[in-house]
Coordinates of C-alpha atoms in Angstrom, one line a residue:
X1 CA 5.1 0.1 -1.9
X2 CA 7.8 -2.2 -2.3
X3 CA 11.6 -2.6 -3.6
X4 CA 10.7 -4.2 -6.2
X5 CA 9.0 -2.7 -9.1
X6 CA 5.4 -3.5 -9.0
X7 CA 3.9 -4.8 -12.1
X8 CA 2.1 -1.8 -14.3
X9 CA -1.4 -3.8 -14.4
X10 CA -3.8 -5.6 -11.9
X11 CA -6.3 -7.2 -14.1
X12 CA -8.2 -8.3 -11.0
X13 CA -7.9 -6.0 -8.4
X14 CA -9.8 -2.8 -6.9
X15 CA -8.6 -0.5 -4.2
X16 CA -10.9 -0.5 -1.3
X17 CA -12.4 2.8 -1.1
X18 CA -14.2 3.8 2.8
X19 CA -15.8 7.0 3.5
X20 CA -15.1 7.9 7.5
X21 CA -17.3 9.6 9.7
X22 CA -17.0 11.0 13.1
X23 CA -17.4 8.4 15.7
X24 CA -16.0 8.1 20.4
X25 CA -13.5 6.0 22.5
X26 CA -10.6 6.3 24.7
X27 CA -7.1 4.7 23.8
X28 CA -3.4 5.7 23.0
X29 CA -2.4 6.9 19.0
X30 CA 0.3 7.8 17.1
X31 CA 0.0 11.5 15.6
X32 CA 0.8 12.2 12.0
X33 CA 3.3 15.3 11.6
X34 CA 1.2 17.0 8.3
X35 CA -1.1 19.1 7.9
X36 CA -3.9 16.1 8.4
X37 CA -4.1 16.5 12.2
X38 CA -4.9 13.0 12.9
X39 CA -4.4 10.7 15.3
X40 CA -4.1 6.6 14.2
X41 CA -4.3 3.5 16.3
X42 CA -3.7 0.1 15.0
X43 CA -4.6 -3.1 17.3
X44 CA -4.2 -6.6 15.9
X45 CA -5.6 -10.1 16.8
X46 CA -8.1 -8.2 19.8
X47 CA -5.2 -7.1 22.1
X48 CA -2.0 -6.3 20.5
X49 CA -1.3 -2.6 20.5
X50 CA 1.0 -1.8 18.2
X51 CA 3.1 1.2 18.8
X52 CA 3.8 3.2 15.3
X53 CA 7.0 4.8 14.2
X54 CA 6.9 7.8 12.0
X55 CA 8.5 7.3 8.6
X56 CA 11.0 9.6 6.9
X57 CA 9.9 7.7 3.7
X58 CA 7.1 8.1 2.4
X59 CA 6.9 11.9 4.5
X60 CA 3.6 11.6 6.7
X61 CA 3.4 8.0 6.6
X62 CA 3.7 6.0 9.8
X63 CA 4.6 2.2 9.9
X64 CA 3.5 -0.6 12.5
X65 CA 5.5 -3.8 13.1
X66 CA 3.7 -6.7 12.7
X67 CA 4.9 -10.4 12.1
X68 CA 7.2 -10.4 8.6
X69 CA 5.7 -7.0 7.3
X70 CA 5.3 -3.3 8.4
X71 CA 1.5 -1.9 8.5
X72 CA 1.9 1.2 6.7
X73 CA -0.8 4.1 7.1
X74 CA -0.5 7.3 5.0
X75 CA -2.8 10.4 4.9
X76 CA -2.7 12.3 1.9
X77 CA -4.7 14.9 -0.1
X78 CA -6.8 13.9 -2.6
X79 CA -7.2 15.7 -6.0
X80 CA -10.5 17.2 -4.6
X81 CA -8.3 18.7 -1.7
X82 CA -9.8 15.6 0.9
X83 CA -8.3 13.5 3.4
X84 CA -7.3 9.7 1.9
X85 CA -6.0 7.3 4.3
X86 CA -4.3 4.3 2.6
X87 CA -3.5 1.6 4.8
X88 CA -1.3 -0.8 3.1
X89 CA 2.0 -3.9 4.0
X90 CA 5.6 -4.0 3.2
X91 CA 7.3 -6.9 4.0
X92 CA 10.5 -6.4 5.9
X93 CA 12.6 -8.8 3.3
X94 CA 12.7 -7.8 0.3
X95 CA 13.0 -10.8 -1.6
X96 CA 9.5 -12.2 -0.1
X97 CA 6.5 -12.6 -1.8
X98 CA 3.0 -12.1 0.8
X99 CA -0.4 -12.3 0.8
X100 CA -2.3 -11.7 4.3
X101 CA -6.3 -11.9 5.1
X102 CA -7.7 -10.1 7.2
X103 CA -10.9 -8.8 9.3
X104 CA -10.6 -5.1 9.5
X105 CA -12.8 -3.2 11.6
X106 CA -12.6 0.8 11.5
X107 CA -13.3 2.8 14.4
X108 CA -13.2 6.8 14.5
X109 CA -13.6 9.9 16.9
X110 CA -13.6 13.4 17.3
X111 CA -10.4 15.7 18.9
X112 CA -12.0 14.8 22.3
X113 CA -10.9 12.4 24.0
X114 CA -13.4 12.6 26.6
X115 CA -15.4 11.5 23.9
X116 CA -15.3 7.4 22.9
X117 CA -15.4 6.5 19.4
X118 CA -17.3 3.9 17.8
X119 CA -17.5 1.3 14.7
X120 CA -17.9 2.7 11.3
X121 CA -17.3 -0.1 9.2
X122 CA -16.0 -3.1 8.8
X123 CA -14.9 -5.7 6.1
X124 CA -12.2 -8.4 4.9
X125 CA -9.4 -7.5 2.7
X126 CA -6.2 -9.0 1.4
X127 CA -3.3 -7.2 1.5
X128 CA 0.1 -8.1 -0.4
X129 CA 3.2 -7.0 -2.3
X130 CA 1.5 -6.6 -5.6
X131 CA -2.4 -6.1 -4.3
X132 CA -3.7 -2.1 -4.3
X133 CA -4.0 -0.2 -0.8
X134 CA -7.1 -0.2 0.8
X135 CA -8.3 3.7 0.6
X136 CA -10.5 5.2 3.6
X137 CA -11.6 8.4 2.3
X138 CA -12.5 11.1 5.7
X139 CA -15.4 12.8 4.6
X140 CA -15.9 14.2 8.1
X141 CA -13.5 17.2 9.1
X142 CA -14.4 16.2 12.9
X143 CA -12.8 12.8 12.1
X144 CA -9.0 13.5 14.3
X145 CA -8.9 9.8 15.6
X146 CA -8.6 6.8 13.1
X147 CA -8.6 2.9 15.2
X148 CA -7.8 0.2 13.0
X149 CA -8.3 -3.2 13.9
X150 CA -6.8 -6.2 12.2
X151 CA -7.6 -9.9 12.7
X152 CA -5.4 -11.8 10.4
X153 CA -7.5 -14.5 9.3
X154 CA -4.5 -15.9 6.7
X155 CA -1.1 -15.3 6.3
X156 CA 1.0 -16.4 3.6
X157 CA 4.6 -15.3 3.4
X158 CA 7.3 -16.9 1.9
X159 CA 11.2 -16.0 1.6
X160 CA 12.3 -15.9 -2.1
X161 CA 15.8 -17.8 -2.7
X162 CA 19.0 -16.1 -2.9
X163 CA 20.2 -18.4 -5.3
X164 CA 24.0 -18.3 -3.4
X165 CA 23.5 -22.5 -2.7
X166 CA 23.2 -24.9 -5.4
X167 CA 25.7 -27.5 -7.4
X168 CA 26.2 -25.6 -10.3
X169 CA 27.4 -22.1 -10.8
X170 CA 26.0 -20.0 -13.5
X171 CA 28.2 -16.9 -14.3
X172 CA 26.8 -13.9 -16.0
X173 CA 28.6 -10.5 -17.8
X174 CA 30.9 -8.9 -15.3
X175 CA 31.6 -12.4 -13.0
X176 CA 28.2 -12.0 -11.3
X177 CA 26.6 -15.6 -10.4
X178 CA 23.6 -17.3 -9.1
X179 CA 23.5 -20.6 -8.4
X180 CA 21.3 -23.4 -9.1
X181 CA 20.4 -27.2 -8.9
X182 CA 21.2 -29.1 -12.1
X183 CA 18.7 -31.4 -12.3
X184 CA 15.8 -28.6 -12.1
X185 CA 17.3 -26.7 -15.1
X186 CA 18.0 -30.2 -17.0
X187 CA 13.9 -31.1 -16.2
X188 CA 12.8 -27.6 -17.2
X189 CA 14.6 -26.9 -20.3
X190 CA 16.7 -30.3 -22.8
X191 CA 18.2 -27.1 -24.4
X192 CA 20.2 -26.5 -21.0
X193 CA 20.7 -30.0 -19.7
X194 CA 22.6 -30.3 -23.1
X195 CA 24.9 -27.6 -21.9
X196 CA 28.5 -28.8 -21.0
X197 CA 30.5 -27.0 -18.1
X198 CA 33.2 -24.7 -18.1
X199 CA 34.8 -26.9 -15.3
X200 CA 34.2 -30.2 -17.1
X201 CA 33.8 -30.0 -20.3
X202 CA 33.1 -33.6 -21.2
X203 CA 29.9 -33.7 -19.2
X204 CA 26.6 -32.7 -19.8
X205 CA 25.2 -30.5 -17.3
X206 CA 23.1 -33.6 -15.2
X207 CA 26.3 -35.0 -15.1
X208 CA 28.5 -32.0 -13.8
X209 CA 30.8 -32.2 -10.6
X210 CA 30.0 -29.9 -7.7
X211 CA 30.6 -26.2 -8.2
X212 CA 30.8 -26.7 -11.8
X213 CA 30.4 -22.9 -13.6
X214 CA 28.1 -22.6 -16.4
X215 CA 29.0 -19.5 -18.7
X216 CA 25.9 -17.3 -19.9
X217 CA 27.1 -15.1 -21.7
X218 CA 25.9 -11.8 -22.4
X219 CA 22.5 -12.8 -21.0
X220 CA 20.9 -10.6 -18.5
X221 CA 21.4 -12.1 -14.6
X222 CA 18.2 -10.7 -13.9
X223 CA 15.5 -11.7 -16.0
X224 CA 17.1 -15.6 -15.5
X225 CA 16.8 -14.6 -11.7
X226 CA 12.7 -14.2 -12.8
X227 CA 12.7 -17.8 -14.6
X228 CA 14.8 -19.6 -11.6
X229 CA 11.6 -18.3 -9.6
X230 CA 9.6 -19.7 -12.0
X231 CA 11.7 -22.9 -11.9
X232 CA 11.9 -23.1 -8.3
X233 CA 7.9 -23.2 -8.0
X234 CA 8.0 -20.4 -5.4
X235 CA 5.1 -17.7 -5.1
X236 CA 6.4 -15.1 -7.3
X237 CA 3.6 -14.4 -9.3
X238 CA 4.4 -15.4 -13.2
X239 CA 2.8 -11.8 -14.3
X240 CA 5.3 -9.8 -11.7
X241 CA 7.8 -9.5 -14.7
X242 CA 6.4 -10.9 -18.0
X243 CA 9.1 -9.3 -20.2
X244 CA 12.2 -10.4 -18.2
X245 CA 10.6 -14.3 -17.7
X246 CA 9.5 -14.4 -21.4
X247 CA 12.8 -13.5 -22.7
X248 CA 15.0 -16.1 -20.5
X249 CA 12.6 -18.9 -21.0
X250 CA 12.4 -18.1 -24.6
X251 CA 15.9 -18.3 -24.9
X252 CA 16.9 -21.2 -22.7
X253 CA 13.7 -23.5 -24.5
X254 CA 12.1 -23.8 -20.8
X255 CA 8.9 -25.5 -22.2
X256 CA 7.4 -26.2 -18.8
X257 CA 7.3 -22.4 -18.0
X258 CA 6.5 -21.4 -21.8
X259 CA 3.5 -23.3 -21.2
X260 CA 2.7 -21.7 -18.1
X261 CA 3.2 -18.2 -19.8
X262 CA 0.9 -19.1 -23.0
X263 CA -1.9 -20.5 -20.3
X264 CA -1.6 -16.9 -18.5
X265 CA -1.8 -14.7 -21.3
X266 CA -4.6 -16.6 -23.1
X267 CA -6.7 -16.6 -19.9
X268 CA -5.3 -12.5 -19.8
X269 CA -6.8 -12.6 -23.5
X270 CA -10.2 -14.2 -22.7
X271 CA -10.7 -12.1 -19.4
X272 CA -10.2 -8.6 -22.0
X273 CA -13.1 -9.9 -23.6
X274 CA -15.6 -10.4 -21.2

């Protein structure tokens, strides 16, 4: 649902699961081209039509612009050969990590339009890079009209770094670079503030000039992009890529996110016991 790989495990999350009925009202949709025959409407805040755009990605899906994210709806066939709506965000950026609240109230109808349609249920989610989908399972085959409305109760959203600004330069296999602030690595990891720059080899790292390049080696650009999230303090959940982050911070001695790893996986350890 996202660019990134999603992590394999959600120790504390559940799909939503809804089952639709038939239900009346009058207003404009957006058909899906499938075999599911059905008609979707999404509304935000009370009066913000949203008007979807059919996707060529996933086939059947359609997507709504709203804010920093696309509202994604997507019939598909279950196992049992029903109808399963999932209803689920993907942020526009890819380097962004989200999380929004939100009041959702579901409202459905038959073919007719003559015919209004009416509250079925209602609830409040989250929805996010790496939370499930919410599922609304039609259980009705006189359900053709599906009305979602949102009320975003909390938004958070926040661009991940690109890593192209910082004072010194760290070059990986092949010339590719990211670049950091100096006095973050030197805080996060004595290992590192003990290394001495290509550009100026008599200085520590603290004490490098401007656009001084730090060799590392063989070691993989993107698992160091996972800990420089880490070091950076920005949203990106410490579980998104526990491989990738344990490796780098093992090897560049970053005690302050070792210790944040150790706390996560113990709490992983007591919450399998439970």
């Amino acid at each position: 649902m996202s660019t990134f790989d999603e992590p394999s495990l959600f120790p504390t999350a559940t799909s939503s699961i809804m089952n639709l009925l038939p239900s009346r009202s009058q207003t404009s949709y957006t058909a899906v081209t499938t075999n599911h025959d059905l008609l979707f409407s999404v509304v935000v805040d009370n009066y913000a039509r949203i008007r979807g755009e059919q996707m060529e990605e996933p086939a059947g899906a359609i997507k709504f612009d709203f804010d920093m994210i696309n509202l994604i709806i997507h019939p598909q066939t279950d196992e049992l050969g029903g109808t399963v709506v999932v209803v689920y965000g993907e942020a526009k950026i890819w380097a962004s990590e989200w999380v929004y609240t939100t009041q959702l109230r579901i409202k459905t109808g038959t073919a007719d339009r003559k015919t209004p349609i009416r509250l079925v249920d209602k609830g409040l989610f989250r929805i996010g890079k790496w939370l499930p989908p919410i599922k609304l399972r039609v259980v009705d085959s006189a359900v053709k009209r599906i009305k979602l409305e949102f009320k975003f109760t909390n938004m958070l959203y926040e661009q991940l770094p690109y890593f192209h600004a910082g004072d010194v330069v760290l070059q990986f296999k092949g010339g590719t670079t990211l670049c950091a602030d100096k006095n973050l690595l030197a805080l996060h990891s004595r290992y590192m503030g003990e290394f001495r720059a290509c550009l100026s080899s008599a200085s520590l790292l603290y004490e490098a000039a401007d656009g001084a390049i730090i060799d590392m080696g063989d070691f993989e650009m993107e698992a160091f992009r996972e800990l420089l999230y880490q070091i950076y303090a920005t949203r990106r959940p410490i579980e998104t890529d526990l491989p990738r982050i344990a490796r780098a911070a093992n090897a560049y001695r970053a005690d302050i996110i070792l210790s944040k790893l150790t706390t996560h996986i113990r709490a992983l350890d007591v919450s399998s016991f439970r």
